[in-house]
PDB file of C-alpha atoms in Angstrom:
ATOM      1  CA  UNK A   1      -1.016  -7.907  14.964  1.00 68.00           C
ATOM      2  CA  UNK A   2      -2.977  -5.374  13.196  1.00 79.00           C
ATOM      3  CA  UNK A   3      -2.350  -2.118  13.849  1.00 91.00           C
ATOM      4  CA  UNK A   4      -4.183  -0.441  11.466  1.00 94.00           C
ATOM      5  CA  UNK A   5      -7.535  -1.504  11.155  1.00 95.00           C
ATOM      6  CA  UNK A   6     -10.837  -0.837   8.865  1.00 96.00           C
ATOM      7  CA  UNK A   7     -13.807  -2.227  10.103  1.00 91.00           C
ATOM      8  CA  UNK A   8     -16.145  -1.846   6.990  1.00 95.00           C
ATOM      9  CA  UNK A   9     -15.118  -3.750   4.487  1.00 94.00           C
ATOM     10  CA  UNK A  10     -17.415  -2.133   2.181  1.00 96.00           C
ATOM     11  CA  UNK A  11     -19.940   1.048   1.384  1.00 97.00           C
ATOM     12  CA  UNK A  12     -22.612   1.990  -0.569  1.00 98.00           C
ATOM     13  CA  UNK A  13     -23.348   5.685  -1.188  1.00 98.00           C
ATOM     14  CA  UNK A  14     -25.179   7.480  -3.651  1.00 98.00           C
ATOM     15  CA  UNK A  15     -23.754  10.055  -6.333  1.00 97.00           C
ATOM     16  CA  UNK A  16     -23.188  13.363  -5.136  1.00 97.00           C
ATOM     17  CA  UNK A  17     -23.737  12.156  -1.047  1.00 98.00           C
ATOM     18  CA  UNK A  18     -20.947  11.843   1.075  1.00 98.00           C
ATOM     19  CA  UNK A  19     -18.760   8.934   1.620  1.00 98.00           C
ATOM     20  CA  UNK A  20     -17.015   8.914   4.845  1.00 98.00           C
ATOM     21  CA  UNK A  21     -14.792   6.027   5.192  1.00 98.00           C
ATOM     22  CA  UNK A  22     -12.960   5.316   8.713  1.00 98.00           C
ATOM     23  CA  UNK A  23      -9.546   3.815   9.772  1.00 97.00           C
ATOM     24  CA  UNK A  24      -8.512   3.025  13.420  1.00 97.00           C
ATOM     25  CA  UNK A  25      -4.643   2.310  14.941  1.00 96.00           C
ATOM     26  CA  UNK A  26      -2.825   1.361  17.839  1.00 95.00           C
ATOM     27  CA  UNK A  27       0.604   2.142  17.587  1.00 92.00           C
ATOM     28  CA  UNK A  28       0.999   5.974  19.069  1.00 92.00           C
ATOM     29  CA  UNK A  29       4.619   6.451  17.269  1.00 91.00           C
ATOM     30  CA  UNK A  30       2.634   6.625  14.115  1.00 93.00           C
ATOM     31  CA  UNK A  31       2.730   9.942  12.788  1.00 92.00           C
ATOM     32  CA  UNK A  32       2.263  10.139   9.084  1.00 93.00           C
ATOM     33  CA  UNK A  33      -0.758   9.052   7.705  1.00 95.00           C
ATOM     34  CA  UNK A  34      -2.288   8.081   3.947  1.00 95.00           C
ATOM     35  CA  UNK A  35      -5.107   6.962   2.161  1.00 98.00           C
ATOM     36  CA  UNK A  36      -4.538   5.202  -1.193  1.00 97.00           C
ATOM     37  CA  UNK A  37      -6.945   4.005  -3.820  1.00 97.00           C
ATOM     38  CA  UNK A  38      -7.145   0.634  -5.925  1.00 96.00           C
ATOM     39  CA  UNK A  39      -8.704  -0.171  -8.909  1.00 95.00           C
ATOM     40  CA  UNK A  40      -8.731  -4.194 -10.100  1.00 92.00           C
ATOM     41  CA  UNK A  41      -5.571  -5.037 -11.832  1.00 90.00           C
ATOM     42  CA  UNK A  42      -3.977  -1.821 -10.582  1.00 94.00           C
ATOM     43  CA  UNK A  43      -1.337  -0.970  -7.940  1.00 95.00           C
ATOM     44  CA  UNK A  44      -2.512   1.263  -5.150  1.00 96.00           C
ATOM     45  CA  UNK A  45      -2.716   5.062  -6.246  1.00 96.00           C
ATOM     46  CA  UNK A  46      -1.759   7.546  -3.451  1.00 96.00           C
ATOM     47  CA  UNK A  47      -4.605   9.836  -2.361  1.00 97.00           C
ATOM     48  CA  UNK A  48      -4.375  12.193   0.395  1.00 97.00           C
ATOM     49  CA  UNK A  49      -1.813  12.478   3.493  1.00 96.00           C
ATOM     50  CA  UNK A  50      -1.530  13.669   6.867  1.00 96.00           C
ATOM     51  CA  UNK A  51       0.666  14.421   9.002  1.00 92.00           C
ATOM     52  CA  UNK A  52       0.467  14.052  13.285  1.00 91.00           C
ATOM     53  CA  UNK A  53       1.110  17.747  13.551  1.00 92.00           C
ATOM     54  CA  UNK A  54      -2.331  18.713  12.248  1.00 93.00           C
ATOM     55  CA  UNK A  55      -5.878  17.363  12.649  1.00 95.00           C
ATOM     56  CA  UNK A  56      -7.599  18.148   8.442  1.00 97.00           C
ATOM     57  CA  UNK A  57      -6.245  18.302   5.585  1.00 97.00           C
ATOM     58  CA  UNK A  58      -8.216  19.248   2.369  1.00 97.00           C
ATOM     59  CA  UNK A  59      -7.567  18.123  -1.519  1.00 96.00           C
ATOM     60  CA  UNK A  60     -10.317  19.354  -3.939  1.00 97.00           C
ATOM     61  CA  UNK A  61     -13.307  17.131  -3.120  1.00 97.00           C
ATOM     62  CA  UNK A  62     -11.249  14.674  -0.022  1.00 98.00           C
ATOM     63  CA  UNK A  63     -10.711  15.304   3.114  1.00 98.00           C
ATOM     64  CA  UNK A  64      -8.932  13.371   5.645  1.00 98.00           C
ATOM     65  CA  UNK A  65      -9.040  13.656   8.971  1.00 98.00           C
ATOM     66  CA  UNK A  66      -7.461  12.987  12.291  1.00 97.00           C
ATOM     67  CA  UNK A  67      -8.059  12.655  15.285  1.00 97.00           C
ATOM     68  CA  UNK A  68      -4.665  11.402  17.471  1.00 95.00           C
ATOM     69  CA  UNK A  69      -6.318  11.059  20.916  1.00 95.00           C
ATOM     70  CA  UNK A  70      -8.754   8.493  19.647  1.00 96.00           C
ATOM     71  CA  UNK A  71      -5.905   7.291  17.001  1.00 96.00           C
ATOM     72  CA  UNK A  72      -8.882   7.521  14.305  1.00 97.00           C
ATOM     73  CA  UNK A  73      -8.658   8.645  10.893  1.00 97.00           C
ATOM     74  CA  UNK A  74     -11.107   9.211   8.349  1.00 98.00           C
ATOM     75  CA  UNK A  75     -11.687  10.167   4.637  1.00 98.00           C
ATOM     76  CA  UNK A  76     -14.444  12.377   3.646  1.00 98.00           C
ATOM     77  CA  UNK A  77     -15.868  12.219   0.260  1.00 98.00           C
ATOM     78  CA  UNK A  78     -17.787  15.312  -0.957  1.00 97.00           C
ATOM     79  CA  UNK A  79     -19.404  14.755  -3.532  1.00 97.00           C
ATOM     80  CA  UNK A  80     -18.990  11.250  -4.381  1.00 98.00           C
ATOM     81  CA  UNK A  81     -18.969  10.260  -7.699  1.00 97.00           C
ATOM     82  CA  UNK A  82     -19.166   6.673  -9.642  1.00 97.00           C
ATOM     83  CA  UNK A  83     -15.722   7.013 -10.610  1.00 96.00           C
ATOM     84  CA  UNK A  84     -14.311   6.453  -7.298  1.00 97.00           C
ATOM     85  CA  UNK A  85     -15.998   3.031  -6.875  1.00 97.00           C
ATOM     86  CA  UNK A  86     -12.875   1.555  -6.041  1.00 97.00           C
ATOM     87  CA  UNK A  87     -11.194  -0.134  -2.128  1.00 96.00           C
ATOM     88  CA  UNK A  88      -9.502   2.314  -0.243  1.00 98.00           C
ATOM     89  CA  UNK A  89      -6.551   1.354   2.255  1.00 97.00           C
ATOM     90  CA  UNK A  90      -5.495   3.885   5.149  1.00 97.00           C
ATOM     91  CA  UNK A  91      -2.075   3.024   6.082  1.00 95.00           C
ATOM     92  CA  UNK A  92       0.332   4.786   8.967  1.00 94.00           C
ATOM     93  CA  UNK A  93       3.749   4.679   9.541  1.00 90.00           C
ATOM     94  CA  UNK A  94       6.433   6.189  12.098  1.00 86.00           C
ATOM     95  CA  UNK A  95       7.393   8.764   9.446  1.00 67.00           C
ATOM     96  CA  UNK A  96      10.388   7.036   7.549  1.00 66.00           C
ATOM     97  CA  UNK A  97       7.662   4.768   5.720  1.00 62.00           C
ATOM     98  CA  UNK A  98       9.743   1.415   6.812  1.00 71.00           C
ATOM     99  CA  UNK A  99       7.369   0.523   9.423  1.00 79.00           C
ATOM    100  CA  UNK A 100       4.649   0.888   6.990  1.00 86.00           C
ATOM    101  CA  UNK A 101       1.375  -0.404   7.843  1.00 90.00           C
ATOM    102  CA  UNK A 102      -2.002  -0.713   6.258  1.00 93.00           C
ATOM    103  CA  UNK A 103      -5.695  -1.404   6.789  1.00 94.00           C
ATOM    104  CA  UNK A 104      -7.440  -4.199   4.931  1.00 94.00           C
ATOM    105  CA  UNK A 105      -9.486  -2.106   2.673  1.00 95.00           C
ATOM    106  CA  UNK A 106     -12.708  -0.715   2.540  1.00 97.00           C
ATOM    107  CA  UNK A 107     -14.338  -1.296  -0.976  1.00 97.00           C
ATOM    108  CA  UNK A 108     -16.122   2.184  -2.014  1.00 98.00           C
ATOM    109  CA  UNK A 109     -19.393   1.348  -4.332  1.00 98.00           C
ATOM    110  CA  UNK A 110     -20.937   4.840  -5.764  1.00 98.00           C
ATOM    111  CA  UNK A 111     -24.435   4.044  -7.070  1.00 97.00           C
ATOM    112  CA  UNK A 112     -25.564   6.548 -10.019  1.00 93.00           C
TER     113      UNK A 112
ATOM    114  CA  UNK B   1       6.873   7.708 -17.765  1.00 63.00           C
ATOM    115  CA  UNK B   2       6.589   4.500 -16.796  1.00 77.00           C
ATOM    116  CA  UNK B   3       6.735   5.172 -12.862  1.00 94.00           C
ATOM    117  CA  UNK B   4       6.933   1.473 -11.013  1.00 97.00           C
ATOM    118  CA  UNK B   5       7.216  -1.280 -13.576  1.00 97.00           C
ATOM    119  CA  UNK B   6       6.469  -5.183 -12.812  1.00 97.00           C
ATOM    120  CA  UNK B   7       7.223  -8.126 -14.311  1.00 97.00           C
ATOM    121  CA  UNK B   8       5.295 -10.231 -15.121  1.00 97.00           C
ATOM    122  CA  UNK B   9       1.955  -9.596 -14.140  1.00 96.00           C
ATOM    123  CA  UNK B  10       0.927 -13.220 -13.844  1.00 96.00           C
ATOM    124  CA  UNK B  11       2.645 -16.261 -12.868  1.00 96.00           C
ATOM    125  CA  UNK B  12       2.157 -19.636 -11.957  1.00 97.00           C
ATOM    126  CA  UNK B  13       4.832 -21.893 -10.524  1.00 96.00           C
ATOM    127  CA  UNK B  14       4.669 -25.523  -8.852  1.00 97.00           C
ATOM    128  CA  UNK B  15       5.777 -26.261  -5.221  1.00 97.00           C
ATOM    129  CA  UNK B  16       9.448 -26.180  -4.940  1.00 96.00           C
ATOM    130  CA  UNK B  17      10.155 -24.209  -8.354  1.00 97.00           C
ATOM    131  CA  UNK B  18      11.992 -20.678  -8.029  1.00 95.00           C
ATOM    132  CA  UNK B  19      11.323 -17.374  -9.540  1.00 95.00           C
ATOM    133  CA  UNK B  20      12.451 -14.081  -9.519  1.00 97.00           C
ATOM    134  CA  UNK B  21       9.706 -11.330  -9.341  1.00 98.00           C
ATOM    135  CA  UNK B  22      11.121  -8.034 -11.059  1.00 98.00           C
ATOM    136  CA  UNK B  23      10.657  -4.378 -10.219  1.00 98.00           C
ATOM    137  CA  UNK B  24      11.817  -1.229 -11.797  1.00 98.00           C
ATOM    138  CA  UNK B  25      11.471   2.505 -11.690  1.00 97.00           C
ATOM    139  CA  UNK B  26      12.468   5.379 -13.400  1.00 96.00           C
ATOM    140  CA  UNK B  27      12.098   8.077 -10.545  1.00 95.00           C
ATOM    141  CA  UNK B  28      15.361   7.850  -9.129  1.00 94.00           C
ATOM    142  CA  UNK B  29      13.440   6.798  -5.763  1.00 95.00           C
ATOM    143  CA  UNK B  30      16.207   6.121  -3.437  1.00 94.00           C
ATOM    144  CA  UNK B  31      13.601   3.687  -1.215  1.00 94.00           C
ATOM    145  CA  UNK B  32      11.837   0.759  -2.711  1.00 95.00           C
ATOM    146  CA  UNK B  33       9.740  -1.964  -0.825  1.00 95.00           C
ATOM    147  CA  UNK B  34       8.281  -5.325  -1.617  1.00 97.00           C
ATOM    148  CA  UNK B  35       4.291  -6.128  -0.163  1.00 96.00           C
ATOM    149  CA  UNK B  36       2.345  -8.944  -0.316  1.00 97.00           C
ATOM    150  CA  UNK B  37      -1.161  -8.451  -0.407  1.00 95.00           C
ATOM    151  CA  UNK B  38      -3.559 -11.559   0.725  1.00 93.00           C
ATOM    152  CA  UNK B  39      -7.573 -11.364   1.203  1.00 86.00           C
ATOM    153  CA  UNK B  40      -8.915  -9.438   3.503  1.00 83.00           C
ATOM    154  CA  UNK B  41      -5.518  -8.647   4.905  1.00 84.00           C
ATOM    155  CA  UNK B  42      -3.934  -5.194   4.161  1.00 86.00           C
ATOM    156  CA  UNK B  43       0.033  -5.239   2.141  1.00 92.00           C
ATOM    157  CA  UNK B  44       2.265  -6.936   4.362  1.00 93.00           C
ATOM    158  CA  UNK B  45       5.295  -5.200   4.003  1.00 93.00           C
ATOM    159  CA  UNK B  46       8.785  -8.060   3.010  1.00 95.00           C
ATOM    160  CA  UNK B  47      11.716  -6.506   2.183  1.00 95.00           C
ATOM    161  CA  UNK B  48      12.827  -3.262   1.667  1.00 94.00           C
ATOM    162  CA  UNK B  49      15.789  -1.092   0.162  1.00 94.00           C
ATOM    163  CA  UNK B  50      16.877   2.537   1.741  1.00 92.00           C
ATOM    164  CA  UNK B  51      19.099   2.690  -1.177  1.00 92.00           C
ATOM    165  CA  UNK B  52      21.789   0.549  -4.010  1.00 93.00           C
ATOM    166  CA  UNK B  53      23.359  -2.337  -1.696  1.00 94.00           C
ATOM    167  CA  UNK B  54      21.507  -1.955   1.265  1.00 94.00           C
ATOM    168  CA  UNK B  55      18.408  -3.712   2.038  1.00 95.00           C
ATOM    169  CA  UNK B  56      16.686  -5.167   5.421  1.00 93.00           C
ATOM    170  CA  UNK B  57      13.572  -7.144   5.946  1.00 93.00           C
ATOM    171  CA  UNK B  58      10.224  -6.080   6.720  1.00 90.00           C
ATOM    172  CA  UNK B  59       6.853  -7.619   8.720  1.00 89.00           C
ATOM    173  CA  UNK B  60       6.804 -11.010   6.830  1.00 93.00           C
ATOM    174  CA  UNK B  61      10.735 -11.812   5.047  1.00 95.00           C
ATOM    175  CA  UNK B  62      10.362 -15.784   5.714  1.00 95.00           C
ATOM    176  CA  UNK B  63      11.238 -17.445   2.150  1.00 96.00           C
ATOM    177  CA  UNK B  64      12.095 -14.582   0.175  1.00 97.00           C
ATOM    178  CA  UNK B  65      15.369 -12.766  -0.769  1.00 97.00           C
ATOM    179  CA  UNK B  66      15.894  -9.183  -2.148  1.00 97.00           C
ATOM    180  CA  UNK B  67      18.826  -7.171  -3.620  1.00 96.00           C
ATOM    181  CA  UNK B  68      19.816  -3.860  -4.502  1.00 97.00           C
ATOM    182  CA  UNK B  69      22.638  -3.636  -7.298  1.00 96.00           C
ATOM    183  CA  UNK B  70      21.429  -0.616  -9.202  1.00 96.00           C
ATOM    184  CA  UNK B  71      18.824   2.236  -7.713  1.00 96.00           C
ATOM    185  CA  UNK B  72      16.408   1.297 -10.349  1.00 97.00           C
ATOM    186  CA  UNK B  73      16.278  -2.071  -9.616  1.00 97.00           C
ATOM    187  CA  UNK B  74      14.474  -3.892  -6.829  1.00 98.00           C
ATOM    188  CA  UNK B  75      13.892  -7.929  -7.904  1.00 98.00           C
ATOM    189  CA  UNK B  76      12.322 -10.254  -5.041  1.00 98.00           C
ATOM    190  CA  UNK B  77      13.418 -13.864  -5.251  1.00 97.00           C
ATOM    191  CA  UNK B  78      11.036 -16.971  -4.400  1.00 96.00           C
ATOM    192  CA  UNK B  79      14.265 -19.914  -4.166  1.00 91.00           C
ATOM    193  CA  UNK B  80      11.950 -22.539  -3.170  1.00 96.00           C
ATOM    194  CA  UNK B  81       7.666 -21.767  -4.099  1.00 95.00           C
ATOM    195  CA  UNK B  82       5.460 -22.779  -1.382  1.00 96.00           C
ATOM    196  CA  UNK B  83       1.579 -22.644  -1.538  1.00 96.00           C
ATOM    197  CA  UNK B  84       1.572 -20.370   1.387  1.00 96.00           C
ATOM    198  CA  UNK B  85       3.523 -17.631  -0.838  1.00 97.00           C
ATOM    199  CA  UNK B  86       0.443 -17.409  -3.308  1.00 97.00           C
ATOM    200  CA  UNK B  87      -0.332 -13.617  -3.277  1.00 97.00           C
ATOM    201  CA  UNK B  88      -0.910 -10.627  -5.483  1.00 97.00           C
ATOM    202  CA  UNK B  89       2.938  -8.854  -5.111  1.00 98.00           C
ATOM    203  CA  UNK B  90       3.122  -5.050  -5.255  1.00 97.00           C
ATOM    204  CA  UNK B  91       6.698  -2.986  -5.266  1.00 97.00           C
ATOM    205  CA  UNK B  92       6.924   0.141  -4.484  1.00 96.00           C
ATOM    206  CA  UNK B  93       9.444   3.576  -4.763  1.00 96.00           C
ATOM    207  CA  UNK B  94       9.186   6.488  -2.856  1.00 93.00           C
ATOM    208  CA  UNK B  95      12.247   9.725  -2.248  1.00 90.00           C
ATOM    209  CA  UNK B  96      12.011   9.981   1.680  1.00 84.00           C
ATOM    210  CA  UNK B  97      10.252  10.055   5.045  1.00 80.00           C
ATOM    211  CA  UNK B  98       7.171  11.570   4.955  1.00 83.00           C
ATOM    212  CA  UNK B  99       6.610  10.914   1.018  1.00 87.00           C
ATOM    213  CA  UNK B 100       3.885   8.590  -0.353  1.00 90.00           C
ATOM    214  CA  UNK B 101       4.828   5.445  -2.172  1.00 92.00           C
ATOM    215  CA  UNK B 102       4.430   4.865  -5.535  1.00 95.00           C
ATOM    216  CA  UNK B 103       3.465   1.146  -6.195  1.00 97.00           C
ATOM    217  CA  UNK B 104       3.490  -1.167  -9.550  1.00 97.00           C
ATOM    218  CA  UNK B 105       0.206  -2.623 -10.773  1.00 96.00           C
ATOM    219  CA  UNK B 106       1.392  -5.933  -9.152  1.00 97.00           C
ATOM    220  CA  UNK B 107       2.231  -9.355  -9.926  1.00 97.00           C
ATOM    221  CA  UNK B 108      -0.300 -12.612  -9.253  1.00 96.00           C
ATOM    222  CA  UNK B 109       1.459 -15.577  -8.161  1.00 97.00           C
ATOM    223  CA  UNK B 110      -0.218 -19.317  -7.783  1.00 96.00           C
ATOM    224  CA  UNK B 111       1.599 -21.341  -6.577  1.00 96.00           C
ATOM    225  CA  UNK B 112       0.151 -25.482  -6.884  1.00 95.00           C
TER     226      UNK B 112
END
């Protein structure tokens, strides 16, 4: 069963536009939530986190947001640049990172 | 500072052969985790370690074995290849609940 889910499995934006890439669940005793980002050849990098107690949280040009009553997340972008052409998981977990589980990837392509 | 080492980064192995995927970090992580990662499909989460000599399996264990002698060490066994098992293998560290995970750049297995 997936339980986190990202329904684009890729998007095209242009340099310095936003990307805005979206993550849904289905298990309400997730509370800690991450974005990571792959390059080919490479192990996930960590991005951005958030936790259940708040609803934004901001580092430098990402932005991730949540929104628990819809169990949505999403990553903002701003400005996008062609060095983050790369797929981007979302995963959630229950907070002891265990129970672990992550989206299939959205594939980020930033057009000069 | 190496981080999450892997070994080796490619492999191919015939039906019915064993191997022994290896994973190290220098972090002093007490948590490390094996994922499989298959297309289109997020990381599927194996085995896992909460510390030295304790380990317990995760959403897909089914033909693999783990063990934790050391805290550095993490190695995932194949004891009997099957073509099913052919994935891209990430490991992973991380200190506690609530932390992000800090993965290896992965190993490719075939498996004919």
């Amino acid at each position: 069963d997936q339980q986190v889910k990202q329904n684009s499995p890729s998007l095209s934006v242009q340099e310095g536009r936003i990307s805005i890439l979206n993550c849904d669940y289905t298990n309400s005793m997730f509370d800690y939530f991450l974005w990571y980002k792959k390059y080919p050849a490479e192990g996930p990098t960590f991005l951005i986190s958030i936790s259940s107690i708040k609803d934004k949280n901001e580092d430098g040009r990402f932005t991730v947001f949540l929104n628990k009553s819809a169990k949505h997340l999403s990553l903002h972008i701003v400005p996008s640049q062609p060095g983050d052409s790369a797929v981007y998981f979302c995963a959630a977990s229950g907070g002891n990172n265990n129970d672990m589980r992550f989206g299939a990837g959205t594939r980020l392509t930033v057009k000069p | 500072n190496a981080g999450v080492t892997q070994t080796p980064k490619f492999q191919v192995l015939k039906t019915g052969q064993s191997m022994t995927l290896l994973c190290a970090q220098d972090m002093n992580h007490e948590y490390m985790s094996w994922y499989r990662q298959d297309p289109g499909m997020g990381l599927r989460l194996i085995h896992y370690s909460v510390g030295a000599g304790i380990t317990d399996q995760g959403e897909v264990p089914n033909g693999y074995n783990v063990s934790r002698s050391t805290t550095e060490d993490f190695p995932l066994r194949l004891l009997s290849a099957a073509p099913s098992q052919t994935s891209v293998y990430f490991c992973a560290s991380w200190q506690g609940s609530n932390q992000p995970q800090h993965f290896g750049d992965g190993t490719r297995l075939s498996i004919l």
